Amino acid sequence: QVRLVESGGGAVEAGGSLRLTCSTTEFIKVSGGDYCLAWFRQRPGKEREGIARLGSGSPWGPYYSDSVKGKFTISQDAAKNLLYLQMDDVKPEDTAMYYCAAWERWGCWTMTQLRASDYDNWGQGTQVTVSS
């Protein structure tokens, strides 16, 4: 297990935008095969929720949960080993601790659910607070 490092959280007004960044350098160094990189969030009093995923060997585009589809965009800068989450038109219900995670497994992008229990490399989280 290696640690990922998130940054970019903060306070934003409803309707605004925020971009989260995750350094995946340590994970990429030790990864020898296909993997998935994902964003999760945990809202107050709720379970950790998978919201977006990229698969290194996936022939398809990114996966998004219904709760963020059309508002959030996951992307990767492979040259810099950075993972991004662009958050647009945020709402108070987007207030949460946001985590990036990584899972080395061939075919991880075929999983129909984005489950926290599948991922074994995590960041410490970055807080996003949306005010109305």
PDB file of C-alpha atoms in Angstrom:
ATOM      1  CA  GLN A   1       0.000   0.000   0.000  1.00  0.00           C
ATOM      2  CA  VAL A   2       1.232   3.423  -0.893  1.00  0.00           C
ATOM      3  CA  ARG A   3      -0.064   6.792   0.042  1.00  0.00           C
ATOM      4  CA  LEU A   4      -1.645   9.169  -2.396  1.00  0.00           C
ATOM      5  CA  VAL A   5      -1.752  12.918  -1.734  1.00  0.00           C
ATOM      6  CA  GLU A   6      -4.790  15.088  -2.417  1.00  0.00           C
ATOM      7  CA  SER A   7      -4.926  18.859  -2.570  1.00  0.00           C
ATOM      8  CA  GLY A   8      -7.226  21.622  -3.766  1.00  0.00           C
ATOM      9  CA  GLY A   9     -10.108  21.384  -1.340  1.00  0.00           C
ATOM     10  CA  GLY A  10     -11.606  24.404   0.352  1.00  0.00           C
ATOM     11  CA  ALA A  11     -14.698  26.521   0.683  1.00  0.00           C
ATOM     12  CA  VAL A  12     -16.743  27.483  -2.359  1.00  0.00           C
ATOM     13  CA  GLU A  13     -20.142  29.022  -2.946  1.00  0.00           C
ATOM     14  CA  ALA A  14     -22.959  27.103  -4.578  1.00  0.00           C
ATOM     15  CA  GLY A  15     -22.703  27.244  -8.357  1.00  0.00           C
ATOM     16  CA  GLY A  16     -18.951  27.650  -8.231  1.00  0.00           C
ATOM     17  CA  SER A  17     -16.123  25.367  -9.317  1.00  0.00           C
ATOM     18  CA  LEU A  18     -13.197  23.654  -7.689  1.00  0.00           C
ATOM     19  CA  ARG A  19     -10.448  21.368  -8.957  1.00  0.00           C
ATOM     20  CA  LEU A  20      -8.982  18.648  -6.781  1.00  0.00           C
ATOM     21  CA  THR A  21      -5.562  17.190  -7.492  1.00  0.00           C
ATOM     22  CA  CYS A  22      -4.096  13.865  -6.416  1.00  0.00           C
ATOM     23  CA  SER A  23      -0.442  12.917  -6.707  1.00  0.00           C
ATOM     24  CA  THR A  24      -0.177   9.268  -7.695  1.00  0.00           C
ATOM     25  CA  THR A  25       3.619   9.178  -8.088  1.00  0.00           C
ATOM     26  CA  GLU A  26       4.300   6.658  -5.327  1.00  0.00           C
ATOM     27  CA  PHE A  27       1.616   4.304  -6.612  1.00  0.00           C
ATOM     28  CA  ILE A  28       2.773   4.519 -10.225  1.00  0.00           C
ATOM     29  CA  LYS A  29       6.343   3.722  -9.123  1.00  0.00           C
ATOM     30  CA  VAL A  30       5.326   0.363  -7.689  1.00  0.00           C
ATOM     31  CA  SER A  31       2.552  -0.488 -10.127  1.00  0.00           C
ATOM     32  CA  GLY A  32       3.447  -3.204 -12.594  1.00  0.00           C
ATOM     33  CA  GLY A  33       0.140  -3.756 -14.335  1.00  0.00           C
ATOM     34  CA  ASP A  34      -3.250  -2.301 -15.125  1.00  0.00           C
ATOM     35  CA  TYR A  35      -4.891  -0.222 -12.450  1.00  0.00           C
ATOM     36  CA  CYS A  36      -7.797   2.032 -11.627  1.00  0.00           C
ATOM     37  CA  LEU A  37      -7.656   5.505 -10.145  1.00  0.00           C
ATOM     38  CA  ALA A  38     -10.787   6.808  -8.500  1.00  0.00           C
ATOM     39  CA  TRP A  39     -12.338   9.593  -6.465  1.00  0.00           C
ATOM     40  CA  PHE A  40     -14.526   8.898  -3.475  1.00  0.00           C
ATOM     41  CA  ARG A  41     -16.298  11.214  -1.092  1.00  0.00           C
ATOM     42  CA  GLN A  42     -17.728  10.886   2.360  1.00  0.00           C
ATOM     43  CA  ARG A  43     -20.497  13.265   3.328  1.00  0.00           C
ATOM     44  CA  PRO A  44     -21.304  13.854   7.002  1.00  0.00           C
ATOM     45  CA  GLY A  45     -23.102  10.850   8.450  1.00  0.00           C
ATOM     46  CA  LYS A  46     -22.851   8.887   5.205  1.00  0.00           C
ATOM     47  CA  GLU A  47     -20.782   5.985   3.913  1.00  0.00           C
ATOM     48  CA  ARG A  48     -17.879   6.565   1.559  1.00  0.00           C
ATOM     49  CA  GLU A  49     -19.225   6.898  -1.983  1.00  0.00           C
ATOM     50  CA  GLY A  50     -17.372   6.192  -5.214  1.00  0.00           C
ATOM     51  CA  ILE A  51     -18.003   9.005  -7.687  1.00  0.00           C
ATOM     52  CA  ALA A  52     -15.513   8.727 -10.572  1.00  0.00           C
ATOM     53  CA  ARG A  53     -13.012   6.260 -11.984  1.00  0.00           C
ATOM     54  CA  LEU A  54     -10.384   5.916 -14.705  1.00  0.00           C
ATOM     55  CA  GLY A  55      -8.936   2.581 -15.779  1.00  0.00           C
ATOM     56  CA  SER A  56      -5.415   2.440 -17.248  1.00  0.00           C
ATOM     57  CA  GLY A  57      -6.307  -0.377 -19.613  1.00  0.00           C
ATOM     58  CA  SER A  58      -9.922   0.532 -20.164  1.00  0.00           C
ATOM     59  CA  PRO A  59     -11.195   0.828 -23.729  1.00  0.00           C
ATOM     60  CA  TRP A  60     -14.064   2.967 -22.444  1.00  0.00           C
ATOM     61  CA  GLY A  61     -14.313   6.419 -21.030  1.00  0.00           C
ATOM     62  CA  PRO A  62     -14.480   7.376 -17.363  1.00  0.00           C
ATOM     63  CA  TYR A  63     -17.088   6.026 -14.983  1.00  0.00           C
ATOM     64  CA  TYR A  64     -19.244   8.464 -13.009  1.00  0.00           C
ATOM     65  CA  SER A  65     -21.837   7.896 -10.341  1.00  0.00           C
ATOM     66  CA  ASP A  66     -25.292   9.275 -11.030  1.00  0.00           C
ATOM     67  CA  SER A  67     -24.783  11.824  -8.266  1.00  0.00           C
ATOM     68  CA  VAL A  68     -22.000  13.650 -10.148  1.00  0.00           C
ATOM     69  CA  LYS A  69     -22.522  12.741 -13.803  1.00  0.00           C
ATOM     70  CA  GLY A  70     -22.573  15.858 -15.928  1.00  0.00           C
ATOM     71  CA  LYS A  71     -21.098  18.054 -13.166  1.00  0.00           C
ATOM     72  CA  PHE A  72     -17.738  16.518 -12.284  1.00  0.00           C
ATOM     73  CA  THR A  73     -14.927  15.461 -14.619  1.00  0.00           C
ATOM     74  CA  ILE A  74     -12.104  13.054 -13.808  1.00  0.00           C
ATOM     75  CA  SER A  75      -8.876  13.322 -15.772  1.00  0.00           C
ATOM     76  CA  GLN A  76      -5.234  12.371 -15.563  1.00  0.00           C
ATOM     77  CA  ASP A  77      -1.917  13.930 -16.485  1.00  0.00           C
ATOM     78  CA  ALA A  78       0.119  10.786 -17.019  1.00  0.00           C
ATOM     79  CA  ALA A  79       3.377  12.665 -17.529  1.00  0.00           C
ATOM     80  CA  LYS A  80       3.070  14.270 -14.086  1.00  0.00           C
ATOM     81  CA  ASN A  81       1.364  11.337 -12.342  1.00  0.00           C
ATOM     82  CA  LEU A  82      -1.504  13.583 -11.345  1.00  0.00           C
ATOM     83  CA  LEU A  83      -5.200  12.742 -11.090  1.00  0.00           C
ATOM     84  CA  TYR A  84      -7.773  15.536 -11.189  1.00  0.00           C
ATOM     85  CA  LEU A  85     -11.405  16.017 -10.274  1.00  0.00           C
ATOM     86  CA  GLN A  86     -12.957  19.098 -11.822  1.00  0.00           C
ATOM     87  CA  MET A  87     -16.073  20.009  -9.877  1.00  0.00           C
ATOM     88  CA  ASP A  88     -18.495  22.409 -11.562  1.00  0.00           C
ATOM     89  CA  ASP A  89     -21.844  23.827 -10.490  1.00  0.00           C
ATOM     90  CA  VAL A  90     -21.312  22.548  -6.974  1.00  0.00           C
ATOM     91  CA  LYS A  91     -24.153  22.409  -4.479  1.00  0.00           C
ATOM     92  CA  PRO A  92     -24.268  22.260  -0.672  1.00  0.00           C
ATOM     93  CA  GLU A  93     -24.898  18.517  -0.917  1.00  0.00           C
ATOM     94  CA  ASP A  94     -21.434  18.169  -2.487  1.00  0.00           C
ATOM     95  CA  THR A  95     -19.926  19.113   0.872  1.00  0.00           C
ATOM     96  CA  ALA A  96     -17.750  16.164   1.869  1.00  0.00           C
ATOM     97  CA  MET A  97     -14.270  14.864   2.461  1.00  0.00           C
ATOM     98  CA  TYR A  98     -12.897  13.845  -0.928  1.00  0.00           C
ATOM     99  CA  TYR A  99     -10.415  11.006  -1.322  1.00  0.00           C
ATOM    100  CA  CYS A 100      -8.436   9.655  -4.223  1.00  0.00           C
ATOM    101  CA  ALA A 101      -7.707   5.941  -4.348  1.00  0.00           C
ATOM    102  CA  ALA A 102      -5.861   3.414  -6.470  1.00  0.00           C
ATOM    103  CA  TRP A 103      -6.312  -0.297  -7.136  1.00  0.00           C
ATOM    104  CA  GLU A 104      -3.975  -2.446  -9.188  1.00  0.00           C
ATOM    105  CA  ARG A 105      -5.993  -5.157 -10.840  1.00  0.00           C
ATOM    106  CA  TRP A 106      -6.496  -6.080 -14.463  1.00  0.00           C
ATOM    107  CA  GLY A 107     -10.077  -5.401 -15.460  1.00  0.00           C
ATOM    108  CA  CYS A 108     -10.895  -3.179 -12.491  1.00  0.00           C
ATOM    109  CA  TRP A 109     -12.659  -0.845 -14.941  1.00  0.00           C
ATOM    110  CA  THR A 110     -15.236  -3.537 -15.670  1.00  0.00           C
ATOM    111  CA  MET A 111     -16.639  -3.420 -12.144  1.00  0.00           C
ATOM    112  CA  THR A 112     -20.156  -2.066 -12.302  1.00  0.00           C
ATOM    113  CA  GLN A 113     -19.913  -0.624  -8.813  1.00  0.00           C
ATOM    114  CA  LEU A 114     -17.230   1.674  -7.441  1.00  0.00           C
ATOM    115  CA  ARG A 115     -16.634   0.187  -3.991  1.00  0.00           C
ATOM    116  CA  ALA A 116     -14.254   1.605  -1.419  1.00  0.00           C
ATOM    117  CA  SER A 117     -13.492  -1.907  -0.157  1.00  0.00           C
ATOM    118  CA  ASP A 118     -11.830  -2.793  -3.480  1.00  0.00           C
ATOM    119  CA  TYR A 119      -9.234  -0.005  -3.230  1.00  0.00           C
ATOM    120  CA  ASP A 120      -6.144  -0.456  -1.113  1.00  0.00           C
ATOM    121  CA  ASN A 121      -4.212   2.745  -1.702  1.00  0.00           C
ATOM    122  CA  TRP A 122      -5.657   5.967  -0.339  1.00  0.00           C
ATOM    123  CA  GLY A 123      -4.931   9.595   0.258  1.00  0.00           C
ATOM    124  CA  GLN A 124      -5.618  11.424   3.485  1.00  0.00           C
ATOM    125  CA  GLY A 125      -8.562  13.321   2.016  1.00  0.00           C
ATOM    126  CA  THR A 126      -9.275  16.948   1.286  1.00  0.00           C
ATOM    127  CA  GLN A 127     -12.330  18.778   2.622  1.00  0.00           C
ATOM    128  CA  VAL A 128     -14.740  20.536   0.288  1.00  0.00           C
ATOM    129  CA  THR A 129     -17.377  22.803   1.824  1.00  0.00           C
ATOM    130  CA  VAL A 130     -20.082  24.349  -0.354  1.00  0.00           C
ATOM    131  CA  SER A 131     -22.102  27.229   1.066  1.00  0.00           C
ATOM    132  CA  SER A 132     -25.532  28.240  -0.171  1.00  0.00           C
TER     133      SER A 132
END
